[in-house]
């Protein structure tokens, strides 16, 4: 916690080839937190991006200060789960925000996450594309069908008690995220889903906030055929073990 007992929010931003998006997402985050009066830090975990993302991150640290921008790079691409573990070791906030650095998650929803958390004293607040006025913009029909299908199959098999399992825009109590990371074994896109399933198993409370998800602004989407196969394999593993 920050001085005086106020909450502090540590944003974990894993990056890989995000040099165009990073300055804008950091600017939006800084503006959002300052306008809402919340204490924050942004931890950038770059996995050896060949496009110069790390150099951009260093420039941003000079602009915003090393108290607000922490750089915790790694030599190569090592996966999302380990990026969160790596970033969390350096987080000084009592709440952790996880989100994508490619502008598909708009920081403007974070104050709503914070309000929701306080309202219900939730352990986790998850952004959902599938409730209220949430939605997806910029995806073709195939991508929407894959996402909806994955979510539907997961709901039927695992009954997790949350409407958006594969999303990666969430707010966690730090100690809850640490506990979940110890339990989770999945890689890739299944990882986000396992986090919610394990949270339910451990009795953690989950609040939801409708969000609009916008397909990445710059760069290429990282969802391919291999990810879909690994998602289905991971889903069946979770079904068999939970």
Tab-separated table of C-alpha atoms in Angstrom:
chain	number	residue	atom	x	y	z
A	1	UNK	CA	0.000	0.000	0.000
A	2	UNK	CA	1.034	3.574	-0.611
A	3	UNK	CA	1.790	5.965	2.239
A	4	UNK	CA	-1.232	6.897	4.310
A	5	UNK	CA	-2.950	3.581	3.641
A	6	UNK	CA	-4.292	4.603	0.204
A	7	UNK	CA	-4.553	1.973	-2.519
A	8	UNK	CA	-1.866	1.784	-5.172
A	9	UNK	CA	-2.378	0.163	-8.564
A	10	UNK	CA	0.447	-1.627	-10.383
A	11	UNK	CA	-0.244	-2.104	-14.102
A	12	UNK	CA	1.594	-5.058	-15.647
A	13	UNK	CA	2.227	-4.508	-19.365
A	14	UNK	CA	3.867	-7.492	-21.088
A	15	UNK	CA	5.101	-6.334	-24.513
A	16	UNK	CA	6.396	-7.907	-27.694
A	17	UNK	CA	6.771	-5.670	-30.765
A	18	UNK	CA	4.575	-2.848	-29.451
A	19	UNK	CA	6.732	0.201	-30.240
A	20	UNK	CA	3.865	2.046	-31.984
A	21	UNK	CA	1.267	1.280	-29.312
A	22	UNK	CA	3.299	1.665	-26.115
A	23	UNK	CA	3.615	5.495	-25.987
A	24	UNK	CA	-0.120	5.921	-26.451
A	25	UNK	CA	-1.205	3.267	-23.955
A	26	UNK	CA	1.214	4.692	-21.337
A	27	UNK	CA	-0.078	8.241	-21.950
A	28	UNK	CA	-3.687	7.050	-21.609
A	29	UNK	CA	-2.875	5.137	-18.420
A	30	UNK	CA	-1.071	8.088	-16.819
A	31	UNK	CA	-3.903	10.461	-17.749
A	32	UNK	CA	-6.598	8.077	-16.499
A	33	UNK	CA	-4.948	7.487	-13.124
A	34	UNK	CA	-4.180	11.167	-12.581
A	35	UNK	CA	-7.709	12.266	-13.485
A	36	UNK	CA	-9.233	9.655	-11.171
A	37	UNK	CA	-6.783	10.540	-8.378
A	38	UNK	CA	-5.427	7.005	-7.971
A	39	UNK	CA	-1.789	6.224	-7.175
A	40	UNK	CA	-0.175	4.029	-9.847
A	41	UNK	CA	2.923	2.530	-11.427
A	42	UNK	CA	3.347	0.880	-14.831
A	43	UNK	CA	5.639	-2.138	-15.075
A	44	UNK	CA	6.733	-2.854	-18.649
A	45	UNK	CA	7.931	-6.421	-19.223
A	46	UNK	CA	9.400	-6.557	-22.716
A	47	UNK	CA	10.356	-9.988	-24.034
A	48	UNK	CA	13.303	-9.018	-26.245
A	49	UNK	CA	11.216	-7.277	-28.937
A	50	UNK	CA	13.261	-6.925	-32.143
A	51	UNK	CA	11.334	-3.759	-33.157
A	52	UNK	CA	12.868	-1.485	-30.489
A	53	UNK	CA	10.008	-1.575	-27.959
A	54	UNK	CA	12.514	-1.567	-25.090
A	55	UNK	CA	14.189	1.622	-26.366
A	56	UNK	CA	10.760	3.314	-26.522
A	57	UNK	CA	10.070	2.129	-22.961
A	58	UNK	CA	13.346	3.727	-21.811
A	59	UNK	CA	12.309	7.043	-23.393
A	60	UNK	CA	8.930	6.838	-21.647
A	61	UNK	CA	10.660	6.253	-18.316
A	62	UNK	CA	12.629	9.495	-18.827
A	63	UNK	CA	9.398	11.371	-19.547
A	64	UNK	CA	7.214	10.015	-16.732
A	65	UNK	CA	9.885	9.189	-14.142
A	66	UNK	CA	11.282	5.929	-12.794
A	67	UNK	CA	8.748	5.973	-9.926
A	68	UNK	CA	5.885	5.664	-12.446
A	69	UNK	CA	7.491	3.554	-15.196
A	70	UNK	CA	9.440	0.461	-14.169
A	71	UNK	CA	11.317	-1.498	-16.830
A	72	UNK	CA	11.729	-5.208	-16.195
A	73	UNK	CA	12.780	-6.645	-19.593
A	74	UNK	CA	13.595	-10.273	-20.359
A	75	UNK	CA	15.977	-11.599	-23.000
A	76	UNK	CA	13.389	-13.473	-25.062
A	77	UNK	CA	9.752	-14.457	-25.404
A	78	UNK	CA	8.884	-16.550	-22.343
A	79	UNK	CA	5.087	-16.403	-22.175
A	80	UNK	CA	2.368	-14.403	-20.468
A	81	UNK	CA	2.153	-16.274	-17.166
A	82	UNK	CA	5.852	-15.940	-16.424
A	83	UNK	CA	5.702	-12.265	-17.488
A	84	UNK	CA	3.084	-11.635	-14.769
A	85	UNK	CA	5.145	-13.503	-12.163
A	86	UNK	CA	8.228	-11.517	-13.194
A	87	UNK	CA	6.375	-8.185	-13.096
A	88	UNK	CA	4.619	-8.927	-9.818
A	89	UNK	CA	7.946	-9.405	-8.017
A	90	UNK	CA	8.621	-5.719	-8.607
A	91	UNK	CA	5.093	-4.392	-7.989
A	92	UNK	CA	4.659	-2.105	-4.981
A	93	UNK	CA	0.882	-1.709	-5.343
A	94	UNK	CA	-1.690	-3.673	-3.350
A	95	UNK	CA	-3.778	-4.084	-6.517
A	96	UNK	CA	-2.553	-5.381	-9.874
A	97	UNK	CA	-4.068	-4.467	-13.241
A	98	UNK	CA	-3.351	-6.786	-16.160
A	99	UNK	CA	-4.105	-5.636	-19.698
A	100	UNK	CA	-2.813	-5.820	-23.265
A	101	UNK	CA	-0.374	-3.154	-24.462
A	102	UNK	CA	-1.788	-3.111	-28.013
A	103	UNK	CA	-4.660	-0.646	-27.280
A	104	UNK	CA	-7.321	-3.353	-27.511
A	105	UNK	CA	-8.021	-2.540	-23.830
A	106	UNK	CA	-8.754	1.129	-23.169
A	107	UNK	CA	-7.514	2.439	-19.810
A	108	UNK	CA	-10.727	4.484	-19.431
A	109	UNK	CA	-12.376	1.351	-17.971
A	110	UNK	CA	-9.898	1.087	-15.071
A	111	UNK	CA	-11.713	3.631	-12.818
A	112	UNK	CA	-14.869	1.522	-13.338
A	113	UNK	CA	-12.928	-1.589	-12.273
A	114	UNK	CA	-11.766	0.260	-9.141
A	115	UNK	CA	-15.308	1.447	-8.338
A	116	UNK	CA	-16.666	-2.062	-8.830
A	117	UNK	CA	-14.004	-3.553	-6.563
A	118	UNK	CA	-14.821	-1.109	-3.753
A	119	UNK	CA	-18.568	-1.563	-4.222
A	120	UNK	CA	-18.442	-5.337	-3.642
A	121	UNK	CA	-15.027	-5.668	-1.975
A	122	UNK	CA	-14.188	-8.129	-4.763
A	123	UNK	CA	-10.950	-10.105	-4.982
A	124	UNK	CA	-10.996	-9.875	-8.787
A	125	UNK	CA	-12.742	-7.552	-11.235
A	126	UNK	CA	-12.823	-8.833	-14.800
A	127	UNK	CA	-13.626	-6.888	-17.943
A	128	UNK	CA	-16.313	-8.651	-19.969
A	129	UNK	CA	-17.119	-8.388	-23.663
A	130	UNK	CA	-20.248	-10.493	-23.243
A	131	UNK	CA	-22.425	-8.592	-20.757
A	132	UNK	CA	-24.261	-5.256	-20.666
A	133	UNK	CA	-22.874	-2.832	-23.213
A	134	UNK	CA	-19.608	-4.761	-23.629
A	135	UNK	CA	-18.550	-5.769	-27.128
A	136	UNK	CA	-15.849	-6.453	-29.697
A	137	UNK	CA	-14.877	-4.108	-32.525
A	138	UNK	CA	-12.647	-4.791	-35.529
A	139	UNK	CA	-12.926	-8.590	-35.585
A	140	UNK	CA	-14.170	-10.515	-38.596
A	141	UNK	CA	-16.955	-13.073	-38.193
A	142	UNK	CA	-14.526	-16.018	-37.965
A	143	UNK	CA	-12.629	-14.452	-35.059
A	144	UNK	CA	-15.885	-13.573	-33.260
A	145	UNK	CA	-17.176	-17.126	-33.710
A	146	UNK	CA	-13.924	-18.610	-32.350
A	147	UNK	CA	-14.068	-16.346	-29.294
A	148	UNK	CA	-17.779	-16.911	-28.632
A	149	UNK	CA	-17.401	-20.649	-29.238
A	150	UNK	CA	-14.430	-20.922	-26.895
A	151	UNK	CA	-16.338	-19.018	-24.238
A	152	UNK	CA	-19.494	-21.118	-24.676
A	153	UNK	CA	-17.651	-24.477	-24.509
A	154	UNK	CA	-15.822	-23.288	-21.400
A	155	UNK	CA	-19.059	-22.187	-19.729
A	156	UNK	CA	-20.671	-25.579	-20.405
A	157	UNK	CA	-17.691	-27.685	-19.281
A	158	UNK	CA	-16.383	-25.678	-16.348
A	159	UNK	CA	-19.286	-23.494	-15.071
A	160	UNK	CA	-16.872	-20.821	-13.870
A	161	UNK	CA	-19.388	-18.176	-12.770
A	162	UNK	CA	-17.970	-15.406	-14.977
A	163	UNK	CA	-19.103	-14.378	-18.449
A	164	UNK	CA	-15.764	-13.679	-20.176
A	165	UNK	CA	-13.116	-16.338	-19.564
A	166	UNK	CA	-10.555	-15.605	-22.235
A	167	UNK	CA	-10.283	-11.840	-21.715
A	168	UNK	CA	-7.076	-10.423	-20.275
A	169	UNK	CA	-8.212	-7.079	-18.836
A	170	UNK	CA	-8.553	-7.570	-15.075
A	171	UNK	CA	-7.941	-6.095	-11.638
A	172	UNK	CA	-6.655	-8.388	-8.862
A	173	UNK	CA	-5.786	-7.989	-5.228
A	174	UNK	CA	-2.040	-8.587	-5.312
A	175	UNK	CA	-2.090	-11.468	-2.821
A	176	UNK	CA	-4.920	-13.154	-4.762
A	177	UNK	CA	-3.000	-12.967	-8.038
A	178	UNK	CA	0.095	-14.382	-6.321
A	179	UNK	CA	-1.912	-17.318	-4.973
A	180	UNK	CA	-3.502	-17.996	-8.369
A	181	UNK	CA	-0.160	-17.869	-10.165
A	182	UNK	CA	1.088	-20.614	-7.836
A	183	UNK	CA	-1.851	-22.821	-8.882
A	184	UNK	CA	-1.975	-22.168	-12.622
A	185	UNK	CA	-0.221	-24.516	-15.017
A	186	UNK	CA	-1.606	-23.419	-18.408
A	187	UNK	CA	0.203	-21.522	-21.144
A	188	UNK	CA	-1.019	-19.157	-23.850
A	189	UNK	CA	-4.696	-18.262	-24.153
A	190	UNK	CA	-5.870	-20.963	-21.735
A	191	UNK	CA	-3.971	-19.221	-18.960
A	192	UNK	CA	-6.555	-16.406	-18.537
A	193	UNK	CA	-9.352	-18.955	-18.387
A	194	UNK	CA	-7.590	-21.091	-15.807
A	195	UNK	CA	-7.103	-18.029	-13.593
A	196	UNK	CA	-10.887	-17.563	-13.301
A	197	UNK	CA	-11.590	-21.288	-12.865
A	198	UNK	CA	-8.980	-21.569	-10.091
A	199	UNK	CA	-10.304	-18.366	-8.478
A	200	UNK	CA	-13.741	-19.972	-8.190
A	201	UNK	CA	-12.208	-23.163	-6.769
A	202	UNK	CA	-10.400	-21.144	-4.104
A	203	UNK	CA	-13.539	-19.201	-3.201
A	204	UNK	CA	-12.436	-15.779	-4.446
A	205	UNK	CA	-15.144	-13.260	-5.362
A	206	UNK	CA	-15.326	-11.956	-8.938
A	207	UNK	CA	-17.002	-8.752	-10.107
A	208	UNK	CA	-17.504	-7.886	-13.780
A	209	UNK	CA	-17.441	-4.627	-15.754
A	210	UNK	CA	-18.628	-4.474	-19.400
A	211	UNK	CA	-15.803	-3.329	-21.692
A	212	UNK	CA	-15.422	-2.681	-25.409
A	213	UNK	CA	-12.535	-4.632	-26.923
A	214	UNK	CA	-10.994	-3.071	-30.034
A	215	UNK	CA	-8.802	-5.196	-32.299
A	216	UNK	CA	-5.145	-4.199	-32.108
A	217	UNK	CA	-4.361	-0.818	-33.679
A	218	UNK	CA	-0.806	-1.513	-34.918
A	219	UNK	CA	0.970	-4.806	-35.564
A	220	UNK	CA	-0.334	-8.285	-36.226
A	221	UNK	CA	-2.728	-10.323	-34.129
A	222	UNK	CA	-1.014	-13.217	-32.383
A	223	UNK	CA	-3.975	-15.637	-32.559
A	224	UNK	CA	-3.306	-18.431	-35.044
A	225	UNK	CA	-4.297	-22.051	-35.669
A	226	UNK	CA	-1.758	-23.333	-33.149
A	227	UNK	CA	-3.280	-21.170	-30.411
A	228	UNK	CA	-6.749	-22.588	-31.131
A	229	UNK	CA	-5.460	-26.175	-30.886
A	230	UNK	CA	-3.571	-25.420	-27.658
A	231	UNK	CA	-6.679	-23.698	-26.267
A	232	UNK	CA	-8.809	-26.813	-26.833
A	233	UNK	CA	-6.127	-29.083	-25.356
A	234	UNK	CA	-5.819	-26.832	-22.324
A	235	UNK	CA	-9.580	-26.686	-21.901
A	236	UNK	CA	-9.832	-30.480	-21.831
A	237	UNK	CA	-6.966	-30.666	-19.334
A	238	UNK	CA	-8.762	-28.196	-17.067
A	239	UNK	CA	-12.015	-30.125	-17.435
A	240	UNK	CA	-10.232	-33.312	-16.377
A	241	UNK	CA	-8.412	-31.764	-13.425
A	242	UNK	CA	-10.875	-29.315	-11.846
